[in-house]
XYZ file of C-alpha atoms in Angstrom:
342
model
C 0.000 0.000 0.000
C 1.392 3.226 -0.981
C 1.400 5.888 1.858
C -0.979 9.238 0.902
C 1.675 11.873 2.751
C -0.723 14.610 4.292
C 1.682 15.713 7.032
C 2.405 19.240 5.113
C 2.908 20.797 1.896
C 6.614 21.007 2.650
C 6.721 17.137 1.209
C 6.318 17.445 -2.535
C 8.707 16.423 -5.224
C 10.319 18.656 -8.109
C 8.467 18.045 -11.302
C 10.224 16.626 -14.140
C 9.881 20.583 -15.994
C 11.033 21.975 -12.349
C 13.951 19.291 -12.838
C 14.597 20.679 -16.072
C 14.585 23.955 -15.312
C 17.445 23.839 -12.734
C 19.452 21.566 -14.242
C 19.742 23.873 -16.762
C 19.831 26.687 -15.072
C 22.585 30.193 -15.769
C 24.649 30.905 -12.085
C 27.237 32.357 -10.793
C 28.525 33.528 -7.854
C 25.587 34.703 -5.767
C 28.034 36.260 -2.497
C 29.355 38.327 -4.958
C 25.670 38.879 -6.508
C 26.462 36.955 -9.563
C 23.887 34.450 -10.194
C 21.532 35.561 -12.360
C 18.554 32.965 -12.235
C 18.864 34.503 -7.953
C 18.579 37.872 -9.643
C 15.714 37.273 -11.812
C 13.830 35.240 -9.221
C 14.228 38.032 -6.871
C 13.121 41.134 -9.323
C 10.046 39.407 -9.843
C 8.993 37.853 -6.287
C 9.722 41.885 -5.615
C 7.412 42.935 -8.508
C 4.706 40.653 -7.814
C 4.604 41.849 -4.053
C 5.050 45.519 -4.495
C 7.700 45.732 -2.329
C 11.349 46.769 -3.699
C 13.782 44.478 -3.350
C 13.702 41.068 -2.422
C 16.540 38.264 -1.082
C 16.715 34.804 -1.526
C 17.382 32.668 1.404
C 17.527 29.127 2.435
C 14.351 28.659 4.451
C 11.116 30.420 5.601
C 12.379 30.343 9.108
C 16.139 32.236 8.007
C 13.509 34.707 6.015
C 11.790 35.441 9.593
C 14.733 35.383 11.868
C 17.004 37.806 9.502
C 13.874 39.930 9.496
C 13.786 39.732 13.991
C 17.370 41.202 13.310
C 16.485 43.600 10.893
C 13.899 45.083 13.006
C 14.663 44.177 16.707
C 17.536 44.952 19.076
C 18.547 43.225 22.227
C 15.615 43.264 24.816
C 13.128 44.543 22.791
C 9.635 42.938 22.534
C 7.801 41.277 18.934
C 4.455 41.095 19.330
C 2.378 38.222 17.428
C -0.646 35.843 17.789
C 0.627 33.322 20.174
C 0.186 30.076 18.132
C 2.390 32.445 15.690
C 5.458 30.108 13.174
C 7.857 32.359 14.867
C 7.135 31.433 18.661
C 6.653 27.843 17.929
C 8.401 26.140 15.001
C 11.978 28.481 14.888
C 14.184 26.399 17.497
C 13.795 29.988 19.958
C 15.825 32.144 17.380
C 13.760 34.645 18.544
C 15.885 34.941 21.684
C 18.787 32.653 21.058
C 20.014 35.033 17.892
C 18.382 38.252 18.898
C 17.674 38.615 22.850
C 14.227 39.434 22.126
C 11.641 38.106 23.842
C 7.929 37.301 22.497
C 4.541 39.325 22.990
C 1.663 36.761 22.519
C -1.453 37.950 21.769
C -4.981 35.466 21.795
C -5.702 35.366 18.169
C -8.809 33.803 16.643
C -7.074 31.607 14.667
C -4.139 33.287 14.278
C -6.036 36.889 13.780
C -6.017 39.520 16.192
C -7.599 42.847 16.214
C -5.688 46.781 16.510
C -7.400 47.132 20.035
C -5.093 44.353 20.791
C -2.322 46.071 19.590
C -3.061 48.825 21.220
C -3.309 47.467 24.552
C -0.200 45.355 24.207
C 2.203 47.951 23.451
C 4.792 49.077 26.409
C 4.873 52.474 27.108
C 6.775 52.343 30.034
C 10.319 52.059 30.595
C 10.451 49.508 32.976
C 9.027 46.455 30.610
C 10.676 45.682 27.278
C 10.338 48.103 24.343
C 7.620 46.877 22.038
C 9.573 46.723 18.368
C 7.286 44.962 15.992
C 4.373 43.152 15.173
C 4.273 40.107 13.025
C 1.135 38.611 11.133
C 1.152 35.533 9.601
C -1.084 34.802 6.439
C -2.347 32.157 5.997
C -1.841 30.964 9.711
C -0.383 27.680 10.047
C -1.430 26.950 13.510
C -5.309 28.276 12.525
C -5.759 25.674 10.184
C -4.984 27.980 6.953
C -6.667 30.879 7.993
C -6.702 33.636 5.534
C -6.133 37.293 7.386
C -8.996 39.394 5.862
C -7.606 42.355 4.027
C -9.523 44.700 5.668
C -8.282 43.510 9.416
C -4.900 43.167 8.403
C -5.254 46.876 7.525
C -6.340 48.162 10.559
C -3.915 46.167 12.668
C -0.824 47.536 10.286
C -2.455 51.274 10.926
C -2.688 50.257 14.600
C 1.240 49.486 14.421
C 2.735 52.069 12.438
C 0.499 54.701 14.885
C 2.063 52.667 17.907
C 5.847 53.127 16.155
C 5.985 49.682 15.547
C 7.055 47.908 12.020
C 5.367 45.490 10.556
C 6.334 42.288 9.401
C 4.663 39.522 7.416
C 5.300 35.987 8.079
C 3.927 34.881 4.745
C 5.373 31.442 3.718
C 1.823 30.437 2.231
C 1.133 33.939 1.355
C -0.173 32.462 -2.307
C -2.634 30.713 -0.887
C -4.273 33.116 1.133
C -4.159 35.562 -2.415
C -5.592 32.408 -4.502
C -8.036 31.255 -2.065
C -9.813 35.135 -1.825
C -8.691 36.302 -5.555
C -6.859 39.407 -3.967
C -3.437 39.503 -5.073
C -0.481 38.967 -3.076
C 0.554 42.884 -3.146
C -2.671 43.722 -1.586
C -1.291 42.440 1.684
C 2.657 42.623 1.454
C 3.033 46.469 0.116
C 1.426 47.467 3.706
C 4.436 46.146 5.598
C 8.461 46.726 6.257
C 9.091 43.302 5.439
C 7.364 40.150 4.292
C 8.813 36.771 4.293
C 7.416 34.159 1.193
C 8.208 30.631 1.209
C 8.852 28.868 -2.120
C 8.658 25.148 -1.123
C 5.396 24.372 0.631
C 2.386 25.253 -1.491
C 4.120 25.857 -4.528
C 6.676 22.872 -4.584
C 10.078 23.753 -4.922
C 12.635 22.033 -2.653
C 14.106 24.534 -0.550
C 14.331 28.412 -0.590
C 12.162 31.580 0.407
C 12.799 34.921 0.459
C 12.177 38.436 2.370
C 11.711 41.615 0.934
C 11.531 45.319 1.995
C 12.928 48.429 0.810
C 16.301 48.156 -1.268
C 18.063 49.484 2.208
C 15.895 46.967 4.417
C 17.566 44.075 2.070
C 20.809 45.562 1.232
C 21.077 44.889 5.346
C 19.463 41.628 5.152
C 21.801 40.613 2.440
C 24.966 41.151 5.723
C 22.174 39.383 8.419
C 22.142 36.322 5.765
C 25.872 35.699 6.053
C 25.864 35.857 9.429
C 23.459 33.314 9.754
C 25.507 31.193 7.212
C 22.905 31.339 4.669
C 24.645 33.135 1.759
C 25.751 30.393 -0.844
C 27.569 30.262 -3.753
C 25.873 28.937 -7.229
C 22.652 29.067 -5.905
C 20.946 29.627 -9.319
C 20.289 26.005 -9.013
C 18.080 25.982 -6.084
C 16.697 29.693 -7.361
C 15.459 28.303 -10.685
C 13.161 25.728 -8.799
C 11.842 28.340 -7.103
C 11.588 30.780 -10.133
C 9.718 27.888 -12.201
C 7.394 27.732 -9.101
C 6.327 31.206 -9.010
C 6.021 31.087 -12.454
C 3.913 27.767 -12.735
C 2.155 26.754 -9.720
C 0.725 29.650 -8.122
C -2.935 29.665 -9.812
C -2.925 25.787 -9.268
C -2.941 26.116 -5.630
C -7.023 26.342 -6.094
C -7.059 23.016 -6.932
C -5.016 21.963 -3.528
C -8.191 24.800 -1.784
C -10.731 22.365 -3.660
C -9.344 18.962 -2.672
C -8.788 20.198 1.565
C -12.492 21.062 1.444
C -13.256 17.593 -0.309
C -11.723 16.339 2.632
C -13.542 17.764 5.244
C -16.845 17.392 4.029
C -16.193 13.396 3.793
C -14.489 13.375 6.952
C -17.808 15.673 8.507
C -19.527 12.492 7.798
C -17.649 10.043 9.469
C -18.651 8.582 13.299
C -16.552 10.137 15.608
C -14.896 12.918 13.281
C -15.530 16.447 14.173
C -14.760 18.521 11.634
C -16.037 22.382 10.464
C -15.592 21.901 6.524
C -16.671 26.013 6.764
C -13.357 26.860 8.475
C -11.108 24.999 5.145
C -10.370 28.436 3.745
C -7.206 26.902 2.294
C -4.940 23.865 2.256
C -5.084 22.656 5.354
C -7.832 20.352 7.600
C -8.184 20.060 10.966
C -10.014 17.617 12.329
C -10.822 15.885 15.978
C -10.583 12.207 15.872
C -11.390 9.946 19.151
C -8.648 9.513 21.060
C -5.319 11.152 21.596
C -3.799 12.883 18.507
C -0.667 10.730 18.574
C -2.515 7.452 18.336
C -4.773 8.813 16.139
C -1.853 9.944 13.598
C -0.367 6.036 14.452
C -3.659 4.482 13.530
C -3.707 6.526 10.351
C -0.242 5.639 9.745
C -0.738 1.880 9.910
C -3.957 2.821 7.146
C -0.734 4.412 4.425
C -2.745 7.652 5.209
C 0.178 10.010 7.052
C -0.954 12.715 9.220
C 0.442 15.315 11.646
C -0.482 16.333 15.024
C -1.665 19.935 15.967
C -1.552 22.078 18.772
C -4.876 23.237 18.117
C -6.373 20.528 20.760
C -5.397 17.143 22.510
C -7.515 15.442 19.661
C -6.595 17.457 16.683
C -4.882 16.232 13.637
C -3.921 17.782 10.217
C -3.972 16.784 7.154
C -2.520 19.104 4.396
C -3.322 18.745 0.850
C -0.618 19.822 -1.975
C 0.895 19.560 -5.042
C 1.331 16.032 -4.838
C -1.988 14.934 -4.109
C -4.597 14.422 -6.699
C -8.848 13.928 -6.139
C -8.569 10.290 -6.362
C -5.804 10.350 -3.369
C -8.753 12.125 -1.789
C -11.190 9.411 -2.304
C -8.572 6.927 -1.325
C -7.795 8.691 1.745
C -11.303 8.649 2.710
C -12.224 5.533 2.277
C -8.934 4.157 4.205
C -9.808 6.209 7.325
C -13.492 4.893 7.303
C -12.027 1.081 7.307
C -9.856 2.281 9.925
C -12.297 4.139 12.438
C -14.125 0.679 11.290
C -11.914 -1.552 12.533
């Protein structure tokens, strides 16, 4: 039996034109800003998100962490829904690299209003200084939830009028722009910096990037060596990612279409609890009996791979991608309803 891998979107394979594409790729010495499939990649990642200049880097969490440093000094204060990527999944980089020290705020699924802002801002000068707030669209710990435009407004015009910057955590930013039909820009250009990753929804193998102004990068491009992430002919790894911007962006609807497939058939399973009106994207999250980490064994043993979620002792996800067709659907389905069965 073939496993169905549903863990994340961070498990697809390069297709054979992605292959192609860097194996034939131009490069050149990227440290010394030589590689020009990088270049390209990065003009139009910065086009396409109307900000001005944009940096490749190895990993979502690099494009986060070099933007803590860009933004943050020692003791200072990031404020961010507390089930945010940064407080969670980033091995504490937020205070192991930086000395700064988190701000969580009780999201609704990742979203949080200005008045929260507002009220979470130091003033004194006793407590940390409050630096930045960071949003994160879609939210990975809310199941895929999509900021709405018009919140995500308010809460960057909340910040700026507190002094804060703004920074966007958007690894699966395409999927909230896909999923609503607003383009990308519509959220990005309101911030200092936004972070995009280029190997979860749209299926490269490695690589993000984080733009800002061409000063905000031109620093970022120093904060990257530090962290060891400036490489050498990394047109290679760029061209993946420039053949996924390119290709697989409007075919993230079709990931939106099979996650809600999911959730209504799993709404009508004994013992699932499921909302299949809260599948705004890619991602499902569901309540099985039982603790999450059998349930993700039991689903295992059924070739049907699953992850556990912080979201509730019960809760597991399952993430639909690139790699995962309507019939997987089906056959996912039907292999948790002999499992539940049995």
């Amino acid at each position: 039996m073939k496993p169905i891998d549903l863990r994340s979107d961070t498990v697809t394979k390069p297709t054979p034109a992605m292959r192609r594409a860097m194996a034939e790729a131009e490069v050149g010495d990227d440290i010394y800003g030589e590689d020009p499939t990088a270049r390209r990649l990065e003009e139009l990642v910065a086009e396409r998100l109307g900000l001005e200049a944009a940096l490749f880097v190895p990993s979502g969490t690099q494009a986060n962490q070099i933007a803590m440093g860009l933004h943050c000094r020692l003791g200072d204060e990031v404020l961010a829904d507390a089930g945010s990527h940064i407080f969670h999944y980033e091995s504490g980089a937020l205070s192991g690299l930086w000395g700064v020290q988190p701000a969580p705020l009780a999201g609704e699924r990742g979203v949080f209003s200005p008045e929260q802002v507002k009220a979470a801002v130091r003033t004194d000068f006793i407590g940390p200084r409050s630096r930045l707030v960071s949003l994160e669209n879609t939210h990975n710990r809310g199941g895929g939830k999509v900021w709405p435009l018009e919140r995500f407004r308010e809460v960057v015009e909340a910040s700026r009028a507190a002094g804060l910057a703004v920074h966007l955590d958007g690894a699966r930013l395409f999927n909230a722009a896909v999923a609503t039909g607003t383009p990308a820009a519509a959220w990005s250009s309101l911030t200092d910096s936004t972070a995009v990753c280029f190997s979860k929804g749209l299926g490269a193998p490695a690589g993000s990037a984080i733009l800002g102004s061409r000063e905000l990068i031109a620093e970022a491009r120093r904060l990257r060596k530090r962290l060891g992430g400036a490489m050498r002919q990394v047109g290679i790894l760029a061209a993946g990612a420039l053949y996924a911007l390119e290709h697989h962006v409007e075919r993230l609807a079709e990931d939106h279409e099979h996650a809600r497939r999911l959730a209504a058939g799993l709404a009508e399973l004994p013992g699932v609890t499921v909302d299949p009106g809260q599948v705004e994207t890619n991602m499902v999250v569901a309540e099985f009996p039982g603790p999450q980490a059998d349930t993700v064994a039991k689903l295992a043993a059924q070739g049907v791979l699953a992850g556990a979620t912080g979201s509730s002792p019960r809760a597991v996800r399952l993430v639909t991608h690139l790699d995962i067709s309507a019939g997987d659907i089906d056959e996912v389905l039907a292999r948790i309803r002999r499992g539940l069965a049995g």
